[in-house]
Tab-separated table of C-alpha atoms in Angstrom:
chain	number	residue	atom	x	y	z
A	1	MET	CA	-65.328	10.295	92.159
A	2	ILE	CA	-64.511	8.564	95.422
A	3	ASN	CA	-67.724	9.930	96.969
A	4	ILE	CA	-69.717	8.519	94.048
A	5	PHE	CA	-68.232	5.079	94.743
A	6	PHE	CA	-69.280	5.442	98.404
A	7	LEU	CA	-72.849	6.236	97.349
A	8	LEU	CA	-72.881	3.292	94.933
A	9	ILE	CA	-71.767	0.947	97.729
A	10	LEU	CA	-74.677	2.124	99.933
A	11	PHE	CA	-77.105	1.738	97.024
A	12	SER	CA	-75.781	-1.706	96.023
A	13	SER	CA	-76.263	-3.031	99.567
A	14	LEU	CA	-80.020	-2.661	99.026
A	15	LEU	CA	-80.103	-4.946	95.977
A	16	GLY	CA	-79.911	-8.307	97.722
A	17	ARG	CA	-83.116	-9.563	96.096
A	18	ILE	CA	-82.159	-8.716	92.510
A	19	LYS	CA	-80.493	-11.696	90.866
A	20	PHE	CA	-78.288	-12.197	87.824
A	21	PRO	CA	-80.445	-13.336	84.907
A	22	GLY	CA	-80.648	-17.108	84.792
A	23	ILE	CA	-78.765	-17.774	88.052
A	24	ASN	CA	-79.848	-17.445	91.674
A	25	ILE	CA	-77.037	-15.068	92.754
A	26	GLY	CA	-77.626	-11.530	93.935
A	27	ILE	CA	-76.012	-8.769	91.926
A	28	HIS	CA	-74.788	-7.096	95.114
A	29	TYR	CA	-72.121	-9.830	95.447
A	30	LEU	CA	-70.479	-8.289	92.351
A	31	LEU	CA	-71.379	-4.637	92.837
A	32	LEU	CA	-70.182	-4.258	96.430
A	33	PRO	CA	-66.594	-5.455	95.825
A	34	LEU	CA	-66.521	-3.716	92.425
A	35	PHE	CA	-67.258	-0.270	93.873
A	36	SER	CA	-65.044	-1.011	96.874
A	37	PHE	CA	-62.124	-1.675	94.536
A	38	GLY	CA	-63.007	1.658	92.895
A	39	ILE	CA	-62.316	3.455	96.205
A	40	ILE	CA	-59.136	1.458	96.788
A	41	SER	CA	-57.825	2.090	93.270
A	42	LEU	CA	-58.159	5.858	93.723
A	43	SER	CA	-56.060	5.690	96.887
A	44	VAL	CA	-53.263	3.330	95.904
A	45	LYS	CA	-50.537	5.675	97.206
A	46	LEU	CA	-52.074	5.609	100.694
A	47	ILE	CA	-52.265	1.820	100.970
A	48	PRO	CA	-48.688	1.247	102.316
A	49	GLU	CA	-49.300	3.794	105.063
A	50	ILE	CA	-52.709	2.285	105.896
A	51	LEU	CA	-51.230	-1.208	106.069
A	52	LYS	CA	-48.500	0.036	108.366
A	53	LYS	CA	-50.770	2.001	110.697
A	54	HIS	CA	-53.507	-0.600	110.900
A	55	ARG	CA	-51.506	-3.775	110.477
A	56	THR	CA	-52.681	-5.343	113.768
A	57	ILE	CA	-56.338	-4.922	112.855
A	58	LEU	CA	-55.846	-6.143	109.322
A	59	ILE	CA	-53.771	-9.147	110.469
A	60	SER	CA	-56.500	-9.972	113.013
A	61	MET	CA	-59.215	-9.769	110.369
A	62	THR	CA	-57.141	-11.807	107.907
A	63	LEU	CA	-56.626	-14.563	110.473
A	64	LEU	CA	-60.381	-14.522	111.186
A	65	TYR	CA	-61.153	-14.959	107.488
A	66	LEU	CA	-58.504	-17.632	106.957
A	67	TRP	CA	-59.939	-19.610	109.814
A	68	MET	CA	-63.465	-19.113	108.419
A	69	TRP	CA	-62.351	-20.690	105.139
A	70	LEU	CA	-60.522	-23.524	106.885
A	71	SER	CA	-63.461	-24.396	109.107
A	72	SER	CA	-65.705	-24.282	106.017
A	73	LEU	CA	-63.478	-26.645	104.076
A	74	ILE	CA	-63.633	-29.272	106.846
A	75	SER	CA	-67.298	-28.626	107.627
A	76	PRO	CA	-69.772	-31.525	107.545
A	77	PHE	CA	-71.696	-29.368	105.039
A	78	PRO	CA	-68.815	-27.988	102.925
A	79	ASN	CA	-70.934	-26.745	99.984
A	80	THR	CA	-73.077	-24.557	102.261
A	81	ALA	CA	-70.102	-23.309	104.302
A	82	ILE	CA	-67.974	-22.480	101.266
A	83	THR	CA	-70.878	-20.622	99.672
A	84	TYR	CA	-71.267	-18.463	102.754
A	85	SER	CA	-67.498	-17.960	103.005
A	86	ILE	CA	-67.550	-16.498	99.465
A	87	LYS	CA	-70.474	-14.256	100.465
A	88	TYR	CA	-68.783	-12.993	103.658
A	89	THR	CA	-65.466	-12.359	101.932
A	90	THR	CA	-67.290	-9.409	100.296
A	91	TYR	CA	-67.323	-7.742	103.728
A	92	PHE	CA	-63.548	-7.908	104.028
A	93	ILE	CA	-63.219	-5.922	100.772
A	94	VAL	CA	-65.912	-3.423	101.804
A	95	PHE	CA	-64.334	-2.899	105.240
A	96	PHE	CA	-60.897	-2.251	103.745
A	97	ALA	CA	-62.403	0.222	101.239
A	98	PHE	CA	-64.065	2.113	104.144
A	99	LEU	CA	-60.779	2.024	106.040
A	100	VAL	CA	-59.111	3.671	103.018
A	101	LEU	CA	-61.995	6.145	102.586
A	102	THR	CA	-61.999	7.374	106.170
A	103	PHE	CA	-58.179	7.405	106.308
A	104	ARG	CA	-58.046	9.525	103.167
A	105	ASN	CA	-60.813	11.989	104.075
A	106	LEU	CA	-60.271	13.200	107.632
A	107	LYS	CA	-61.641	16.667	107.131
A	108	THR	CA	-64.802	17.432	109.088
A	109	SER	CA	-66.688	18.401	105.915
A	110	SER	CA	-65.865	15.094	104.241
A	111	LEU	CA	-66.866	12.976	107.235
A	112	THR	CA	-70.077	14.995	107.644
A	113	PHE	CA	-70.964	14.218	104.033
A	114	TYR	CA	-70.664	10.458	104.660
A	115	TYR	CA	-72.726	10.586	107.882
A	116	ARG	CA	-75.409	12.630	106.178
A	117	CYS	CA	-75.514	10.182	103.284
A	118	ILE	CA	-76.053	7.323	105.714
A	119	LEU	CA	-78.740	9.277	107.522
A	120	TYR	CA	-80.560	9.997	104.232
A	121	LEU	CA	-80.306	6.294	103.266
A	122	LEU	CA	-81.882	5.330	106.592
A	123	GLN	CA	-84.647	7.871	106.025
A	124	ILE	CA	-85.320	6.375	102.576
A	125	ILE	CA	-85.461	2.876	104.114
A	126	ALA	CA	-87.889	4.219	106.767
A	127	ALA	CA	-89.998	5.825	104.010
A	128	PHE	CA	-90.257	2.402	102.328
A	129	GLY	CA	-91.553	1.180	105.684
A	130	PHE	CA	-94.395	3.726	105.462
A	131	LEU	CA	-95.092	2.578	101.894
A	132	GLU	CA	-95.198	-1.065	103.046
A	133	ALA	CA	-97.703	-0.181	105.812
A	134	LEU	CA	-99.991	1.507	103.302
A	135	PHE	CA	-99.431	-0.748	100.268
A	136	PRO	CA	-97.951	-4.078	101.433
A	137	ASN	CA	-98.426	-5.670	97.973
A	138	HIS	CA	-96.790	-2.856	96.002
A	139	TRP	CA	-94.598	-4.091	93.139
A	140	ILE	CA	-91.473	-2.455	94.593
A	141	PHE	CA	-91.557	-4.989	97.458
A	142	GLU	CA	-91.780	-7.916	95.086
A	143	LEU	CA	-88.578	-6.602	93.521
A	144	LEU	CA	-86.560	-5.539	96.573
A	145	LYS	CA	-88.120	-7.074	99.671
A	146	PHE	CA	-87.339	-10.419	101.307
A	147	PRO	CA	-90.238	-12.744	102.222
A	148	SER	CA	-92.939	-10.717	103.949
A	149	TYR	CA	-93.434	-10.539	107.699
A	150	TYR	CA	-96.524	-8.364	107.293
A	151	PRO	CA	-98.261	-6.983	109.405
A	152	GLN	CA	-94.832	-6.405	110.961
A	153	ILE	CA	-93.027	-3.863	108.704
A	154	GLY	CA	-89.550	-4.752	107.416
A	155	SER	CA	-89.264	-2.157	104.656
A	156	ILE	CA	-86.771	-3.401	102.054
A	157	MET	CA	-84.488	-5.064	104.596
A	158	GLN	CA	-84.373	-8.754	105.466
A	159	ASN	CA	-86.877	-8.668	108.296
A	160	PRO	CA	-88.459	-6.313	110.837
A	161	ASN	CA	-85.677	-6.791	113.442
A	162	GLN	CA	-82.948	-5.409	111.161
A	163	PHE	CA	-85.298	-2.624	110.000
A	164	GLY	CA	-86.217	-1.652	113.532
A	165	VAL	CA	-82.638	-1.635	114.772
A	166	ILE	CA	-81.350	0.391	111.805
A	167	VAL	CA	-84.005	3.083	112.215
A	168	ALA	CA	-83.296	3.225	115.986
A	169	ILE	CA	-79.663	3.846	115.126
A	170	GLY	CA	-80.822	6.431	112.526
A	171	LEU	CA	-82.802	8.276	115.197
A	172	CYS	CA	-79.758	8.464	117.522
A	173	LEU	CA	-77.485	9.454	114.609
A	174	SER	CA	-79.799	12.331	113.687
A	175	LEU	CA	-79.742	13.611	117.273
A	176	ILE	CA	-75.937	13.484	117.342
A	177	LEU	CA	-75.562	15.244	113.990
A	178	ALA	CA	-78.059	17.921	115.087
A	179	LYS	CA	-76.132	18.452	118.337
A	180	GLN	CA	-72.938	18.860	116.329
A	181	ASN	CA	-74.647	21.333	113.985
A	182	ASN	CA	-74.258	19.045	110.981
A	183	ILE	CA	-77.965	18.894	110.105
A	184	SER	CA	-80.685	21.476	110.443
A	185	LYS	CA	-83.560	21.504	112.947
A	186	LEU	CA	-85.969	20.704	110.140
A	187	GLU	CA	-83.938	17.616	109.180
A	188	LEU	CA	-83.908	16.550	112.790
A	189	TYR	CA	-87.699	16.874	113.153
A	190	ILE	CA	-88.234	14.913	109.960
A	191	SER	CA	-85.908	12.193	111.209
A	192	GLU	CA	-87.609	12.015	114.599
A	193	PHE	CA	-91.021	11.624	113.037
A	194	VAL	CA	-90.025	9.078	110.386
A	195	PHE	CA	-87.868	6.943	112.641
A	196	LEU	CA	-90.209	6.906	115.662
A	197	VAL	CA	-93.240	5.817	113.636
A	198	SER	CA	-91.116	3.245	111.758
A	199	LEU	CA	-89.924	1.816	115.060
A	200	ALA	CA	-93.478	1.189	116.120
A	201	LEU	CA	-94.445	-0.220	112.742
A	202	SER	CA	-91.548	-2.697	112.865
A	203	ALA	CA	-92.956	-4.183	116.115
A	204	SER	CA	-89.422	-5.375	116.831
A	205	ARG	CA	-88.720	-5.697	120.537
A	206	ASN	CA	-85.027	-6.042	119.838
A	207	SER	CA	-85.031	-2.569	118.236
A	208	TRP	CA	-87.039	-1.141	121.120
A	209	LEU	CA	-84.431	-2.341	123.587
A	210	VAL	CA	-81.671	-0.966	121.374
A	211	LEU	CA	-83.439	2.418	121.247
A	212	ILE	CA	-83.602	2.551	125.043
A	213	PHE	CA	-79.932	1.644	125.218
A	214	GLY	CA	-79.137	4.338	122.629
A	215	MET	CA	-81.075	6.975	124.537
A	216	PHE	CA	-79.085	6.307	127.690
A	217	LEU	CA	-75.828	6.538	125.696
A	218	LEU	CA	-76.944	9.884	124.273
A	219	LEU	CA	-77.703	11.018	127.816
A	220	ILE	CA	-74.266	9.880	129.078
A	221	TYR	CA	-72.462	11.668	126.220
A	222	LYS	CA	-74.615	14.810	126.890
A	223	ILE	CA	-76.126	14.763	123.410
A	224	ILE	CA	-79.594	15.059	124.823
A	225	SER	CA	-81.066	16.283	128.094
A	226	ILE	CA	-83.269	14.262	130.405
A	227	ARG	CA	-86.240	16.366	129.309
A	228	LYS	CA	-85.480	15.617	125.632
A	229	MET	CA	-85.111	11.912	126.397
A	230	ILE	CA	-88.466	11.808	128.215
A	231	PHE	CA	-90.119	13.640	125.296
A	232	ILE	CA	-88.782	11.189	122.686
A	233	MET	CA	-89.555	8.124	124.767
A	234	GLY	CA	-93.067	9.469	125.367
A	235	LEU	CA	-93.705	9.922	121.626
A	236	TRP	CA	-92.313	6.437	120.958
A	237	LEU	CA	-94.635	4.845	123.601
A	238	LEU	CA	-97.563	6.751	122.146
A	239	CYS	CA	-96.807	5.252	118.716
A	240	ILE	CA	-96.555	1.747	120.201
A	241	ILE	CA	-99.890	1.836	122.018
A	242	SER	CA	-101.570	3.410	118.981
A	243	ILE	CA	-100.498	0.826	116.373
A	244	PRO	CA	-102.206	-2.608	116.613
A	245	VAL	CA	-99.241	-4.801	115.676
A	246	SER	CA	-96.934	-3.056	118.168
A	247	THR	CA	-99.559	-3.248	120.952
A	248	TYR	CA	-99.865	-6.969	120.292
A	249	ARG	CA	-96.098	-7.476	120.538
A	250	ILE	CA	-96.044	-6.076	124.086
A	251	GLY	CA	-98.853	-8.447	125.168
A	252	LEU	CA	-101.845	-6.052	125.010
A	253	GLY	CA	-103.491	-7.669	122.021
A	254	HIS	CA	-106.745	-8.367	123.857
A	255	SER	CA	-106.961	-5.042	125.683
A	256	LYS	CA	-110.210	-3.117	125.373
A	257	ILE	CA	-108.373	0.211	125.492
A	258	PHE	CA	-105.286	-0.447	123.358
A	259	PRO	CA	-104.392	0.035	120.605
A	260	LEU	CA	-105.675	3.607	120.756
A	261	VAL	CA	-106.491	3.552	117.047
A	262	ASN	CA	-109.351	1.127	117.786
A	263	LEU	CA	-111.158	3.865	119.626
A	264	PHE	CA	-111.756	5.462	116.221
A	265	LEU	CA	-112.527	2.280	114.245
A	266	THR	CA	-115.813	0.436	114.097
A	267	ASN	CA	-114.047	-2.837	113.206
A	268	PRO	CA	-110.857	-3.283	115.258
A	269	SER	CA	-108.113	-4.946	113.216
A	270	GLU	CA	-107.170	-8.532	113.977
A	271	ILE	CA	-103.434	-9.231	114.290
A	272	VAL	CA	-102.201	-12.626	113.114
A	273	LEU	CA	-98.714	-13.106	114.515
A	274	PRO	CA	-96.914	-15.732	116.611
A	275	SER	CA	-97.337	-15.470	120.334
A	276	PRO	CA	-95.148	-12.692	121.787
A	277	VAL	CA	-94.074	-15.024	124.585
A	278	GLY	CA	-93.460	-17.910	122.206
A	279	THR	CA	-91.175	-15.928	119.926
A	280	ALA	CA	-89.107	-14.809	122.891
A	281	LEU	CA	-88.798	-18.340	124.313
A	282	SER	CA	-87.909	-19.738	120.889
A	283	ARG	CA	-84.446	-18.270	121.313
A	284	PHE	CA	-83.787	-20.724	124.101
A	285	ALA	CA	-84.476	-23.597	121.683
A	286	LEU	CA	-81.947	-22.141	119.225
A	287	TRP	CA	-79.378	-21.514	121.896
A	288	HIS	CA	-79.781	-25.094	123.160
A	289	ALA	CA	-79.324	-26.467	119.639
A	290	ALA	CA	-76.231	-24.286	119.138
A	291	ILE	CA	-74.650	-25.558	122.334
A	292	ILE	CA	-75.302	-29.182	121.332
A	293	GLU	CA	-73.630	-28.625	117.946
A	294	THR	CA	-70.680	-26.836	119.604
A	295	ILE	CA	-70.098	-29.819	121.869
A	296	LYS	CA	-69.924	-32.068	118.810
A	297	ARG	CA	-67.295	-29.914	117.041
A	298	PRO	CA	-65.833	-27.534	119.706
A	299	ILE	CA	-62.604	-26.578	117.913
A	300	THR	CA	-63.524	-26.121	114.256
A	301	GLY	CA	-67.291	-25.647	114.377
A	302	ILE	CA	-69.765	-26.688	111.718
A	303	GLY	CA	-68.929	-23.991	109.103
A	304	VAL	CA	-70.342	-20.541	108.442
A	305	GLY	CA	-73.994	-20.442	107.342
A	306	VAL	CA	-74.566	-24.081	108.262
A	307	PHE	CA	-76.600	-23.424	111.413
A	308	ALA	CA	-79.283	-21.417	109.613
A	309	GLU	CA	-79.366	-23.769	106.632
A	310	HIS	CA	-79.278	-27.139	108.387
A	311	ILE	CA	-79.498	-26.949	112.195
A	312	GLY	CA	-82.169	-24.272	112.677
A	313	VAL	CA	-84.374	-26.268	110.298
A	314	LYS	CA	-84.448	-29.107	112.815
A	315	VAL	CA	-85.806	-26.725	115.445
A	316	PHE	CA	-88.421	-24.775	113.438
A	317	GLY	CA	-88.824	-26.739	110.192
A	318	VAL	CA	-87.714	-23.863	107.899
A	319	LYS	CA	-84.370	-22.392	106.885
A	320	GLY	CA	-83.025	-19.074	108.063
A	321	TYR	CA	-82.931	-19.454	111.860
A	322	HIS	CA	-79.411	-18.635	113.026
A	323	ALA	CA	-78.248	-18.975	116.650
A	324	HIS	CA	-79.705	-15.552	117.612
A	325	ASN	CA	-76.540	-14.347	119.326
A	326	ILE	CA	-73.466	-13.148	117.434
A	327	PHE	CA	-70.925	-14.723	119.818
A	328	LEU	CA	-72.833	-18.034	120.011
A	329	ASN	CA	-73.265	-18.059	116.260
A	330	VAL	CA	-69.512	-17.596	115.720
A	331	LEU	CA	-68.824	-20.277	118.336
A	332	VAL	CA	-71.076	-22.945	116.803
A	333	GLU	CA	-70.022	-22.247	113.228
A	334	GLN	CA	-66.278	-21.603	113.714
A	335	GLY	CA	-65.580	-23.262	117.017
A	336	ILE	CA	-63.627	-21.977	119.998
A	337	THR	CA	-60.760	-20.972	117.749
A	338	GLY	CA	-63.053	-18.819	115.620
A	339	LEU	CA	-64.614	-17.192	118.668
A	340	LEU	CA	-61.181	-16.314	120.050
A	341	LEU	CA	-60.128	-14.796	116.716
A	342	PHE	CA	-63.397	-12.853	116.462
A	343	THR	CA	-63.023	-11.536	120.041
A	344	ASN	CA	-59.408	-10.614	119.330
A	345	PHE	CA	-60.586	-8.633	116.252
A	346	LEU	CA	-63.080	-6.671	118.375
A	347	VAL	CA	-60.423	-6.008	121.031
A	348	ARG	CA	-57.991	-4.762	118.374
A	349	ILE	CA	-60.590	-2.355	117.050
A	350	ALA	CA	-61.327	-1.101	120.544
A	351	SER	CA	-57.605	-0.505	121.154
A	352	HIS	CA	-57.394	1.700	118.056
A	353	VAL	CA	-60.351	3.872	118.955
A	354	LYS	CA	-58.513	6.569	120.942
A	355	TYR	CA	-61.055	9.350	120.508
A	356	ALA	CA	-64.549	8.537	121.689
A	357	ASN	CA	-66.502	10.558	119.165
A	358	PRO	CA	-70.201	9.819	119.882
A	359	VAL	CA	-71.054	9.918	116.170
A	360	THR	CA	-69.180	6.626	115.768
A	361	ILE	CA	-69.059	5.110	119.269
A	362	ILE	CA	-72.818	5.212	119.969
A	363	PRO	CA	-73.892	3.560	116.673
A	364	ILE	CA	-71.216	0.859	117.081
A	365	MET	CA	-72.408	0.078	120.592
A	366	MET	CA	-75.978	-0.110	119.360
A	367	PHE	CA	-74.984	-2.352	116.449
A	368	LEU	CA	-73.253	-4.735	118.838
A	369	ALA	CA	-76.081	-4.690	121.409
A	370	SER	CA	-78.663	-5.549	118.754
A	371	GLN	CA	-76.788	-8.732	117.870
A	372	LEU	CA	-76.697	-10.125	121.375
A	373	PRO	CA	-80.264	-11.519	120.947
A	374	ASP	CA	-79.927	-11.814	117.152
A	375	PHE	CA	-77.498	-12.125	114.241
A	376	PHE	CA	-77.673	-9.810	111.207
A	377	ALA	CA	-74.606	-10.665	109.128
A	378	GLU	CA	-76.751	-11.760	106.186
A	379	ASP	CA	-78.360	-8.327	105.800
A	380	TYR	CA	-75.894	-6.483	103.575
A	381	THR	CA	-77.320	-3.035	104.191
A	382	PHE	CA	-77.104	-3.473	107.921
A	383	THR	CA	-73.561	-4.872	107.908
A	384	THR	CA	-72.215	-2.443	105.269
A	385	ILE	CA	-73.291	0.535	107.398
A	386	GLU	CA	-71.905	-1.166	110.486
A	387	PHE	CA	-68.487	-1.599	108.847
A	388	TYR	CA	-68.447	2.068	107.850
A	389	PHE	CA	-68.827	3.149	111.456
A	390	LEU	CA	-66.108	0.673	112.549
A	391	ALA	CA	-63.688	2.058	109.926
A	392	ALA	CA	-64.561	5.636	110.815
A	393	ALA	CA	-63.967	4.952	114.523
A	394	ILE	CA	-60.587	3.355	113.838
A	395	ASN	CA	-59.442	6.368	111.818
A	396	SER	CA	-61.043	8.963	114.056
A	397	LYS	CA	-58.750	11.863	114.903
A	398	LYS	CA	-61.396	14.302	116.049
A	399	ASP	CA	-63.437	14.648	119.171
A	400	PHE	CA	-66.404	16.935	119.764
A	401	VAL	CA	-66.267	18.985	122.957
A	402	ILE	CA	-69.679	20.177	124.085
A	403	GLU	CA	-69.776	23.372	126.114
A	404	SER	CA	-72.698	23.009	128.494
A	405	LYS	CA	-73.281	26.683	129.378
A	406	PRO	CA	-73.557	28.361	125.951
A	407	GLU	CA	-74.293	24.953	124.381
A	408	ILE	CA	-72.003	25.581	121.451
A	409	ILE	CA	-70.075	22.737	119.866
A	410	TYR	CA	-66.413	23.210	119.078
A	411	ASN	CA	-64.467	20.918	116.813
A	412	VAL	CA	-61.145	20.297	118.432
A	413	GLN	CA	-58.339	18.845	116.313
A	414	LYS	CA	-56.362	16.251	118.216
A	415	ILE	CA	-53.209	14.528	117.112
A	416	ARG	CA	-52.633	10.897	118.008
A	417	ASP	CA	-49.767	10.143	120.262
């Protein structure tokens, strides 16, 4: 039953666009905590032990949330800030449920099931990206998709950046699971094809940088060889220079050679997107606005969600533009105090991760890297999966030792000091 609740949490995170009848509130705000409480209720006997073992992390997170609520109550836009505080409190419940789940199920077979489920979910999201590329006006996207960024592909996630980053993480996850003999070669080949093409279709430069970062991490952890890395990067570059929207995003929109697909078309496709240089420089405008607002309220900040709803509008004229950096976004919305509490929470997590299992460490590092030029807290699929990896890393008791000569992976049980 507990595995069913886990699957329902993953599924519910995709339903951000489906509203309660008559009111403009997503049903995922109810379903995510509901199924999370389902996991918690099935593990009540373990909760005292979990609270004792992870009290420093839970205290750090509780302080962070208490300050979030306090800064929202004294925000110059309290209605907006309190609304977002209610939304983000869902994450606290989901994170605790995952902490219980991964504490309860420490067997390799159980953990492999959860990683495979996440991998399959990412493959489904990538498949929706293919569907969007072929049929951008399909009814499924009217039901599940956020406002369209077409011809950039965002699948059923909030926008192409989240989509691109999550499939980049999916690609690295599939390589790790294949190395650890947890998925078959066929599953790996399917993942490589689906994720690489989806990366190009997303035309997200953030995700491309995250992929490069992930490839180097895989190389450092000896998950892939240099030859394998060159092969994957070569296929990825081939996809980019073959797809018009991706070619445009790297500044080759007016090339006579690229995209390669135009060599086979009589009428080359015209791409209508903002200037690639302009979209990169726009971050400076947002960072500047965030610094100005921080100076006005350095201690308490302006309240969570306020920047995207009220400040970013002054820069670009529309809502939804956050500070485009997770630390800067926390600073402007929760002040110096909030940033210190957030940093303390990350440090506490790092101190609990004693066993550097690449299946958790590499995705976490990619998640964090992707939010240095962006901020994805509003995408519930992205953040739900991120919190699972954090919880799994905190409870990790196993490491994977890779023997280089016979290239056989041994699972070595380790006991915490």
